mmCIF file of C-alpha atoms and ligand atoms in Angstrom:
data_model
loop_
_atom_site.group_PDB
_atom_site.id
_atom_site.type_symbol
_atom_site.label_atom_id
_atom_site.label_comp_id
_atom_site.label_asym_id
_atom_site.label_seq_id
_atom_site.Cartn_x
_atom_site.Cartn_y
_atom_site.Cartn_z
ATOM 1 C CA UNK A 8 12.138 4.489 -15.176
ATOM 2 C CA UNK A 9 10.227 2.088 -13.287
ATOM 3 C CA UNK A 10 6.509 2.226 -13.723
ATOM 4 C CA UNK A 11 4.921 4.264 -10.091
ATOM 5 C CA UNK A 12 2.269 1.801 -8.101
ATOM 6 C CA UNK A 13 -0.671 2.596 -6.169
ATOM 7 C CA UNK A 14 -1.321 0.040 -3.613
ATOM 8 C CA UNK A 15 -4.612 0.682 -1.661
ATOM 9 C CA UNK A 16 -4.630 -0.692 1.779
ATOM 10 C CA UNK A 17 -7.831 -2.913 1.961
ATOM 11 C CA UNK A 18 -8.409 -2.894 5.759
ATOM 12 C CA UNK A 19 -9.647 0.951 5.572
ATOM 13 C CA UNK A 20 -11.979 -0.267 2.861
ATOM 14 C CA UNK A 21 -15.866 -0.811 4.017
ATOM 15 C CA UNK A 22 -15.854 -4.278 4.640
ATOM 16 C CA UNK A 23 -19.279 -4.439 4.089
ATOM 17 C CA UNK A 24 -19.044 -3.803 0.479
ATOM 18 C CA UNK A 25 -15.754 -5.863 0.192
ATOM 19 C CA UNK A 26 -15.951 -6.748 -3.520
ATOM 20 C CA UNK A 27 -17.584 -3.358 -4.889
ATOM 21 C CA UNK A 28 -14.607 -1.460 -3.232
ATOM 22 C CA UNK A 29 -11.943 -3.728 -4.574
ATOM 23 C CA UNK A 30 -13.903 -3.508 -8.133
ATOM 24 C CA UNK A 31 -13.718 0.204 -7.401
ATOM 25 C CA UNK A 32 -10.043 0.429 -7.127
ATOM 26 C CA UNK A 33 -9.289 -2.002 -9.802
ATOM 27 C CA UNK A 34 -11.471 0.350 -12.201
ATOM 28 C CA UNK A 35 -10.118 3.479 -10.955
ATOM 29 C CA UNK A 36 -6.510 1.789 -12.251
ATOM 30 C CA UNK A 37 -4.933 0.776 -8.858
ATOM 31 C CA UNK A 38 -1.933 -1.078 -9.525
ATOM 32 C CA UNK A 39 -1.923 -3.889 -6.659
ATOM 33 C CA UNK A 40 -3.855 -4.327 -3.176
ATOM 34 C CA UNK A 41 -2.200 -4.045 0.163
ATOM 35 C CA UNK A 42 -3.386 -6.198 2.527
ATOM 36 C CA UNK A 43 -2.421 -5.828 6.443
ATOM 37 C CA UNK A 44 -2.428 -8.875 8.242
ATOM 38 C CA UNK A 45 -1.788 -7.582 12.266
ATOM 39 C CA UNK A 46 -2.359 -10.284 15.081
ATOM 40 C CA UNK A 47 -2.499 -8.038 17.989
ATOM 41 C CA UNK A 48 0.698 -8.870 19.182
ATOM 42 C CA UNK A 49 3.360 -7.109 17.554
ATOM 43 C CA UNK A 50 1.117 -4.518 16.537
ATOM 44 C CA UNK A 51 -2.135 -3.856 19.171
ATOM 45 C CA UNK A 52 -4.812 -4.209 16.282
ATOM 46 C CA UNK A 53 -6.426 -7.805 15.249
ATOM 47 C CA UNK A 54 -7.353 -7.509 11.230
ATOM 48 C CA UNK A 55 -7.522 -10.243 8.816
ATOM 49 C CA UNK A 56 -5.560 -13.849 8.132
ATOM 50 C CA UNK A 57 -5.659 -15.944 5.267
ATOM 51 C CA UNK A 58 -9.431 -16.823 4.361
ATOM 52 C CA UNK A 59 -9.670 -13.312 3.421
ATOM 53 C CA UNK A 60 -6.590 -13.075 1.716
ATOM 54 C CA UNK A 61 -8.241 -15.939 -0.136
ATOM 55 C CA UNK A 62 -11.546 -14.034 -0.578
ATOM 56 C CA UNK A 63 -9.739 -11.442 -2.017
ATOM 57 C CA UNK A 64 -7.897 -13.396 -4.592
ATOM 58 C CA UNK A 65 -11.434 -14.546 -5.571
ATOM 59 C CA UNK A 66 -12.842 -10.899 -5.752
ATOM 60 C CA UNK A 67 -9.976 -9.347 -8.233
ATOM 61 C CA UNK A 68 -6.951 -10.191 -10.393
ATOM 62 C CA UNK A 69 -4.810 -7.369 -8.701
ATOM 63 C CA UNK A 70 -1.313 -8.314 -7.201
ATOM 64 C CA UNK A 71 -2.195 -9.185 -3.355
ATOM 65 C CA UNK A 72 0.877 -7.071 -1.771
ATOM 66 C CA UNK A 73 0.472 -8.794 1.803
ATOM 67 C CA UNK A 74 2.222 -6.930 4.581
ATOM 68 C CA UNK A 75 2.758 -9.102 7.752
ATOM 69 C CA UNK A 76 2.260 -7.158 11.030
ATOM 70 C CA UNK A 77 2.417 -10.431 13.379
ATOM 71 C CA UNK A 78 4.555 -12.120 15.137
ATOM 72 C CA UNK A 79 6.249 -15.949 14.095
ATOM 73 C CA UNK A 80 5.521 -14.909 10.428
ATOM 74 C CA UNK A 81 7.844 -17.826 9.108
ATOM 75 C CA UNK A 82 5.063 -19.864 10.822
ATOM 76 C CA UNK A 83 2.317 -18.424 8.091
ATOM 77 C CA UNK A 84 3.897 -17.983 5.049
ATOM 78 C CA UNK A 85 2.986 -21.353 3.552
ATOM 79 C CA UNK A 86 -0.805 -20.295 4.185
ATOM 80 C CA UNK A 87 -0.439 -16.873 3.238
ATOM 81 C CA UNK A 88 1.013 -17.937 -0.131
ATOM 82 C CA UNK A 89 -1.836 -20.658 -0.367
ATOM 83 C CA UNK A 90 -4.256 -18.240 -0.251
ATOM 84 C CA UNK A 91 -2.618 -16.358 -2.868
ATOM 85 C CA UNK A 92 -0.104 -13.732 -2.065
ATOM 86 C CA UNK A 93 1.571 -12.077 -4.845
ATOM 87 C CA UNK A 94 4.063 -10.823 -2.340
ATOM 88 C CA UNK A 95 4.676 -11.188 1.044
ATOM 89 C CA UNK A 96 6.612 -9.097 3.601
ATOM 90 C CA UNK A 97 7.390 -9.360 6.870
ATOM 91 C CA UNK A 98 8.957 -6.362 9.279
ATOM 92 C CA UNK A 99 12.584 -6.881 10.549
ATOM 93 C CA UNK A 100 11.801 -6.701 14.080
ATOM 94 C CA UNK A 101 9.787 -9.925 13.859
ATOM 95 C CA UNK A 102 12.396 -12.349 12.048
ATOM 96 C CA UNK A 103 15.738 -13.453 13.686
ATOM 97 C CA UNK A 104 16.665 -15.247 10.535
ATOM 98 C CA UNK A 105 15.667 -12.660 8.010
ATOM 99 C CA UNK A 106 17.863 -14.551 4.807
ATOM 100 C CA UNK A 107 16.113 -17.500 5.454
ATOM 101 C CA UNK A 108 12.661 -16.200 5.894
ATOM 102 C CA UNK A 109 13.274 -14.282 2.758
ATOM 103 C CA UNK A 110 14.489 -17.415 0.880
ATOM 104 C CA UNK A 111 11.526 -19.682 1.961
ATOM 105 C CA UNK A 112 9.158 -16.315 0.921
ATOM 106 C CA UNK A 113 10.966 -17.056 -2.752
ATOM 107 C CA UNK A 114 10.578 -20.746 -2.477
ATOM 108 C CA UNK A 115 7.079 -20.293 -1.766
ATOM 109 C CA UNK A 116 6.496 -18.455 -5.300
ATOM 110 C CA UNK A 117 5.992 -14.942 -3.944
ATOM 111 C CA UNK A 118 7.828 -11.713 -4.277
ATOM 112 C CA UNK A 119 9.812 -11.218 -0.962
ATOM 113 C CA UNK A 120 9.624 -8.036 0.643
ATOM 114 C CA UNK A 121 11.114 -6.368 4.294
ATOM 115 C CA UNK A 122 9.848 -3.695 6.369
ATOM 116 C CA UNK A 123 10.809 -1.821 9.237
ATOM 117 C CA UNK A 124 9.120 0.364 11.922
ATOM 118 C CA UNK A 125 9.753 4.190 11.939
ATOM 119 C CA UNK A 126 12.334 3.754 15.188
ATOM 120 C CA UNK A 127 14.289 1.170 13.401
ATOM 121 C CA UNK A 128 17.563 2.100 11.411
ATOM 122 C CA UNK A 129 17.981 1.214 7.783
ATOM 123 C CA UNK A 130 21.359 -0.406 7.965
ATOM 124 C CA UNK A 131 19.187 -3.288 10.001
ATOM 125 C CA UNK A 132 18.106 -4.468 6.611
ATOM 126 C CA UNK A 133 21.803 -4.713 4.886
ATOM 127 C CA UNK A 134 22.120 -8.224 5.117
ATOM 128 C CA UNK A 135 18.823 -9.023 2.886
ATOM 129 C CA UNK A 136 18.537 -5.590 0.991
ATOM 130 C CA UNK A 137 20.545 -8.124 -2.313
ATOM 131 C CA UNK A 138 17.649 -10.610 -1.806
ATOM 132 C CA UNK A 139 14.501 -8.718 -1.433
ATOM 133 C CA UNK A 140 12.071 -7.673 -4.437
ATOM 134 C CA UNK A 141 10.419 -5.230 -2.479
ATOM 135 C CA UNK A 142 11.449 -2.751 0.733
ATOM 136 C CA UNK A 143 8.519 -1.386 2.772
ATOM 137 C CA UNK A 144 9.520 2.355 4.640
ATOM 138 C CA UNK A 145 6.824 2.604 7.464
ATOM 139 C CA UNK A 146 6.025 6.319 7.524
ATOM 140 C CA UNK A 147 3.614 5.483 10.261
ATOM 141 C CA UNK A 148 3.613 2.948 13.719
ATOM 142 C CA UNK A 149 1.915 0.061 11.947
ATOM 143 C CA UNK A 150 -1.148 -1.001 13.512
ATOM 144 C CA UNK A 151 -3.581 1.596 12.109
ATOM 145 C CA UNK A 152 -4.705 3.706 9.315
ATOM 146 C CA UNK A 153 -5.638 7.107 9.369
ATOM 147 C CA UNK A 154 -2.763 7.850 11.548
ATOM 148 C CA UNK A 155 -0.285 10.966 10.645
ATOM 149 C CA UNK A 156 2.855 10.810 8.384
ATOM 150 C CA UNK A 157 5.568 11.329 9.873
ATOM 151 C CA UNK A 158 8.422 13.177 7.628
ATOM 152 C CA UNK A 159 11.383 11.861 9.306
ATOM 153 C CA UNK A 160 10.645 8.744 7.568
ATOM 154 C CA UNK A 161 11.918 10.558 4.378
ATOM 155 C CA UNK A 162 15.473 10.954 4.721
ATOM 156 C CA UNK A 163 14.951 6.511 5.557
ATOM 157 C CA UNK A 164 13.528 6.443 1.652
ATOM 158 C CA UNK A 165 16.901 8.504 0.401
ATOM 159 C CA UNK A 166 18.777 6.428 2.502
ATOM 160 C CA UNK A 167 17.427 2.796 1.205
ATOM 161 C CA UNK A 168 16.674 4.356 -2.344
ATOM 162 C CA UNK A 169 20.689 4.724 -2.571
ATOM 163 C CA UNK A 170 21.099 1.528 -0.890
ATOM 164 C CA UNK A 171 19.372 -0.184 -3.381
ATOM 165 C CA UNK A 172 20.560 1.913 -6.253
ATOM 166 C CA UNK A 173 24.541 0.986 -5.126
ATOM 167 C CA UNK A 174 23.480 -2.234 -5.597
ATOM 168 C CA UNK A 175 22.156 -2.315 -8.968
ATOM 169 C CA UNK A 176 18.579 -4.097 -7.249
ATOM 170 C CA UNK A 177 15.736 -3.887 -9.015
ATOM 171 C CA UNK A 178 13.643 -4.167 -5.784
ATOM 172 C CA UNK A 179 10.747 -2.128 -5.078
ATOM 173 C CA UNK A 180 10.974 0.863 -2.390
ATOM 174 C CA UNK A 181 7.392 1.229 -0.976
ATOM 175 C CA UNK A 182 6.219 3.604 1.214
ATOM 176 C CA UNK A 183 3.187 2.705 4.202
ATOM 177 C CA UNK A 184 1.067 5.507 6.144
ATOM 178 C CA UNK A 185 -0.459 8.523 5.809
ATOM 179 C CA UNK A 186 0.583 8.708 1.847
ATOM 180 C CA UNK A 187 -1.978 11.597 0.247
ATOM 181 C CA UNK A 188 -1.947 14.001 -2.245
ATOM 182 C CA UNK A 189 0.484 15.990 0.367
ATOM 183 C CA UNK A 190 2.782 13.648 1.272
ATOM 184 C CA UNK A 191 2.929 10.882 -1.979
ATOM 185 C CA UNK A 192 4.907 13.915 -3.986
ATOM 186 C CA UNK A 193 7.338 13.999 -0.851
ATOM 187 C CA UNK A 194 7.866 10.398 -0.601
ATOM 188 C CA UNK A 195 8.134 9.872 -4.582
ATOM 189 C CA UNK A 196 11.022 13.425 -4.823
ATOM 190 C CA UNK A 197 12.929 10.551 -1.891
ATOM 191 C CA UNK A 198 13.621 7.546 -4.781
ATOM 192 C CA UNK A 199 9.861 5.492 -3.386
ATOM 193 C CA UNK A 200 7.957 3.974 -6.514
ATOM 194 C CA UNK A 201 5.097 2.028 -4.794
ATOM 195 C CA UNK A 202 2.540 3.864 -2.565
ATOM 196 C CA UNK A 203 0.140 2.200 -0.525
ATOM 197 C CA UNK A 204 -2.482 4.341 0.660
ATOM 198 C CA UNK A 205 -5.689 3.411 3.280
ATOM 199 C CA UNK A 206 -7.608 6.779 4.498
ATOM 200 C CA UNK A 207 -6.897 8.664 1.304
ATOM 201 C CA UNK A 208 -8.487 6.636 -1.102
ATOM 202 C CA UNK A 209 -10.685 4.530 0.964
ATOM 203 C CA UNK A 210 -11.854 7.631 3.066
ATOM 204 C CA UNK A 211 -12.091 10.130 0.043
ATOM 205 C CA UNK A 212 -15.827 11.975 0.425
ATOM 206 C CA UNK A 213 -16.702 10.955 -3.629
ATOM 207 C CA UNK A 214 -15.593 7.050 -2.638
ATOM 208 C CA UNK A 215 -12.445 5.201 -3.151
ATOM 209 C CA UNK A 216 -12.080 5.908 -6.923
ATOM 210 C CA UNK A 217 -11.964 9.219 -6.618
ATOM 211 C CA UNK A 218 -9.355 9.361 -4.188
ATOM 212 C CA UNK A 219 -7.401 6.758 -6.597
ATOM 213 C CA UNK A 220 -7.754 8.886 -9.344
ATOM 214 C CA UNK A 221 -6.849 11.807 -7.274
ATOM 215 C CA UNK A 222 -3.876 10.164 -6.497
ATOM 216 C CA UNK A 223 -2.872 8.476 -10.193
ATOM 217 C CA UNK A 224 -3.123 12.654 -10.757
ATOM 218 C CA UNK A 225 -0.699 13.571 -8.247
ATOM 219 C CA UNK A 226 1.728 10.869 -9.373
ATOM 220 C CA UNK A 227 1.402 12.288 -12.874
ATOM 221 C CA UNK A 228 1.948 15.704 -11.926
ATOM 222 C CA UNK A 229 5.551 14.854 -9.576
ATOM 223 C CA UNK A 230 7.070 12.021 -11.949
ATOM 224 C CA UNK A 231 10.443 12.989 -11.411
HETATM 225 C C1 DX5 B 13 -0.715 0.621 9.162
HETATM 226 C C2 DX5 B 13 -0.400 -0.315 7.665
HETATM 227 C C3 DX5 B 13 -0.651 1.027 6.576
HETATM 228 C C4 DX5 B 13 -1.647 1.862 6.579
HETATM 229 C C5 DX5 B 13 -2.140 2.344 5.893
HETATM 230 O O1 DX5 B 13 -0.024 -0.530 10.176
HETATM 231 O O2 DX5 B 13 0.616 -1.361 7.605
HETATM 232 O O3 DX5 B 13 -1.125 0.183 5.320
HETATM 233 O O4 DX5 B 13 -3.172 0.659 6.880
HETATM 234 O O5 DX5 B 13 -3.279 3.032 6.015
HETATM 235 P P1 DX5 B 13 -2.934 5.066 6.369
HETATM 236 O O6 DX5 B 13 -2.762 5.537 4.567
HETATM 237 O O7 DX5 B 13 -4.583 5.654 6.388
HETATM 238 O O8 DX5 B 13 -2.443 5.206 6.748
HETATM 239 ZN ZN1 ZN B 14 0.736 -1.683 5.356
#
């Protein structure tokens, strides 16, 4: 039984106290730091790039889970790997030659992930499911934290869980968007094992440490 992991999404953090926020995530027991890279083209928002990833690398030992919401991700794989990414996840919608990109990410020494927008069918991943280390299912439209969870994505998680199990894949099945104390159990039951959380963690009234502790308790209570 795989350990169930929590990956706080750092773009929801208070950037004026970034190192403190990262330390609070670590001491509260976060497993990864999820880093949302956005270019203003694939998604409307512009966030951060390799320099930010490098800064976070110096501030934590947590694995950096880089989520590329950018056009032409193949142009930036070396930069993010060099900045310290532990995993690099690309959108199927931005990769005409997905197997080639997945293999390139692996050649750089990073775990290779693939993700898909809510409107993109799970079948779009079939060619690379045997290759990837991670599948990320978006349960919101990419581009912003704080959006409402899309319950129709639960079925997609179940579908991809079944595909991965049929392949006897050890890939992580990560979910991202609107994950909270209420929605995490639904995605856990559907077969997810890594939970990205932005607002539910960082916007908790008692701070991100408490936000993470709450979600860790939800996981403990819901284990399949
Ligand atoms: C959306 C990002 C998500 C988002 C999560 O484009 O990929 O990681 O920041 O934030 P919440 O958990 O608030 O939906
Ligand atoms: Zn993300």
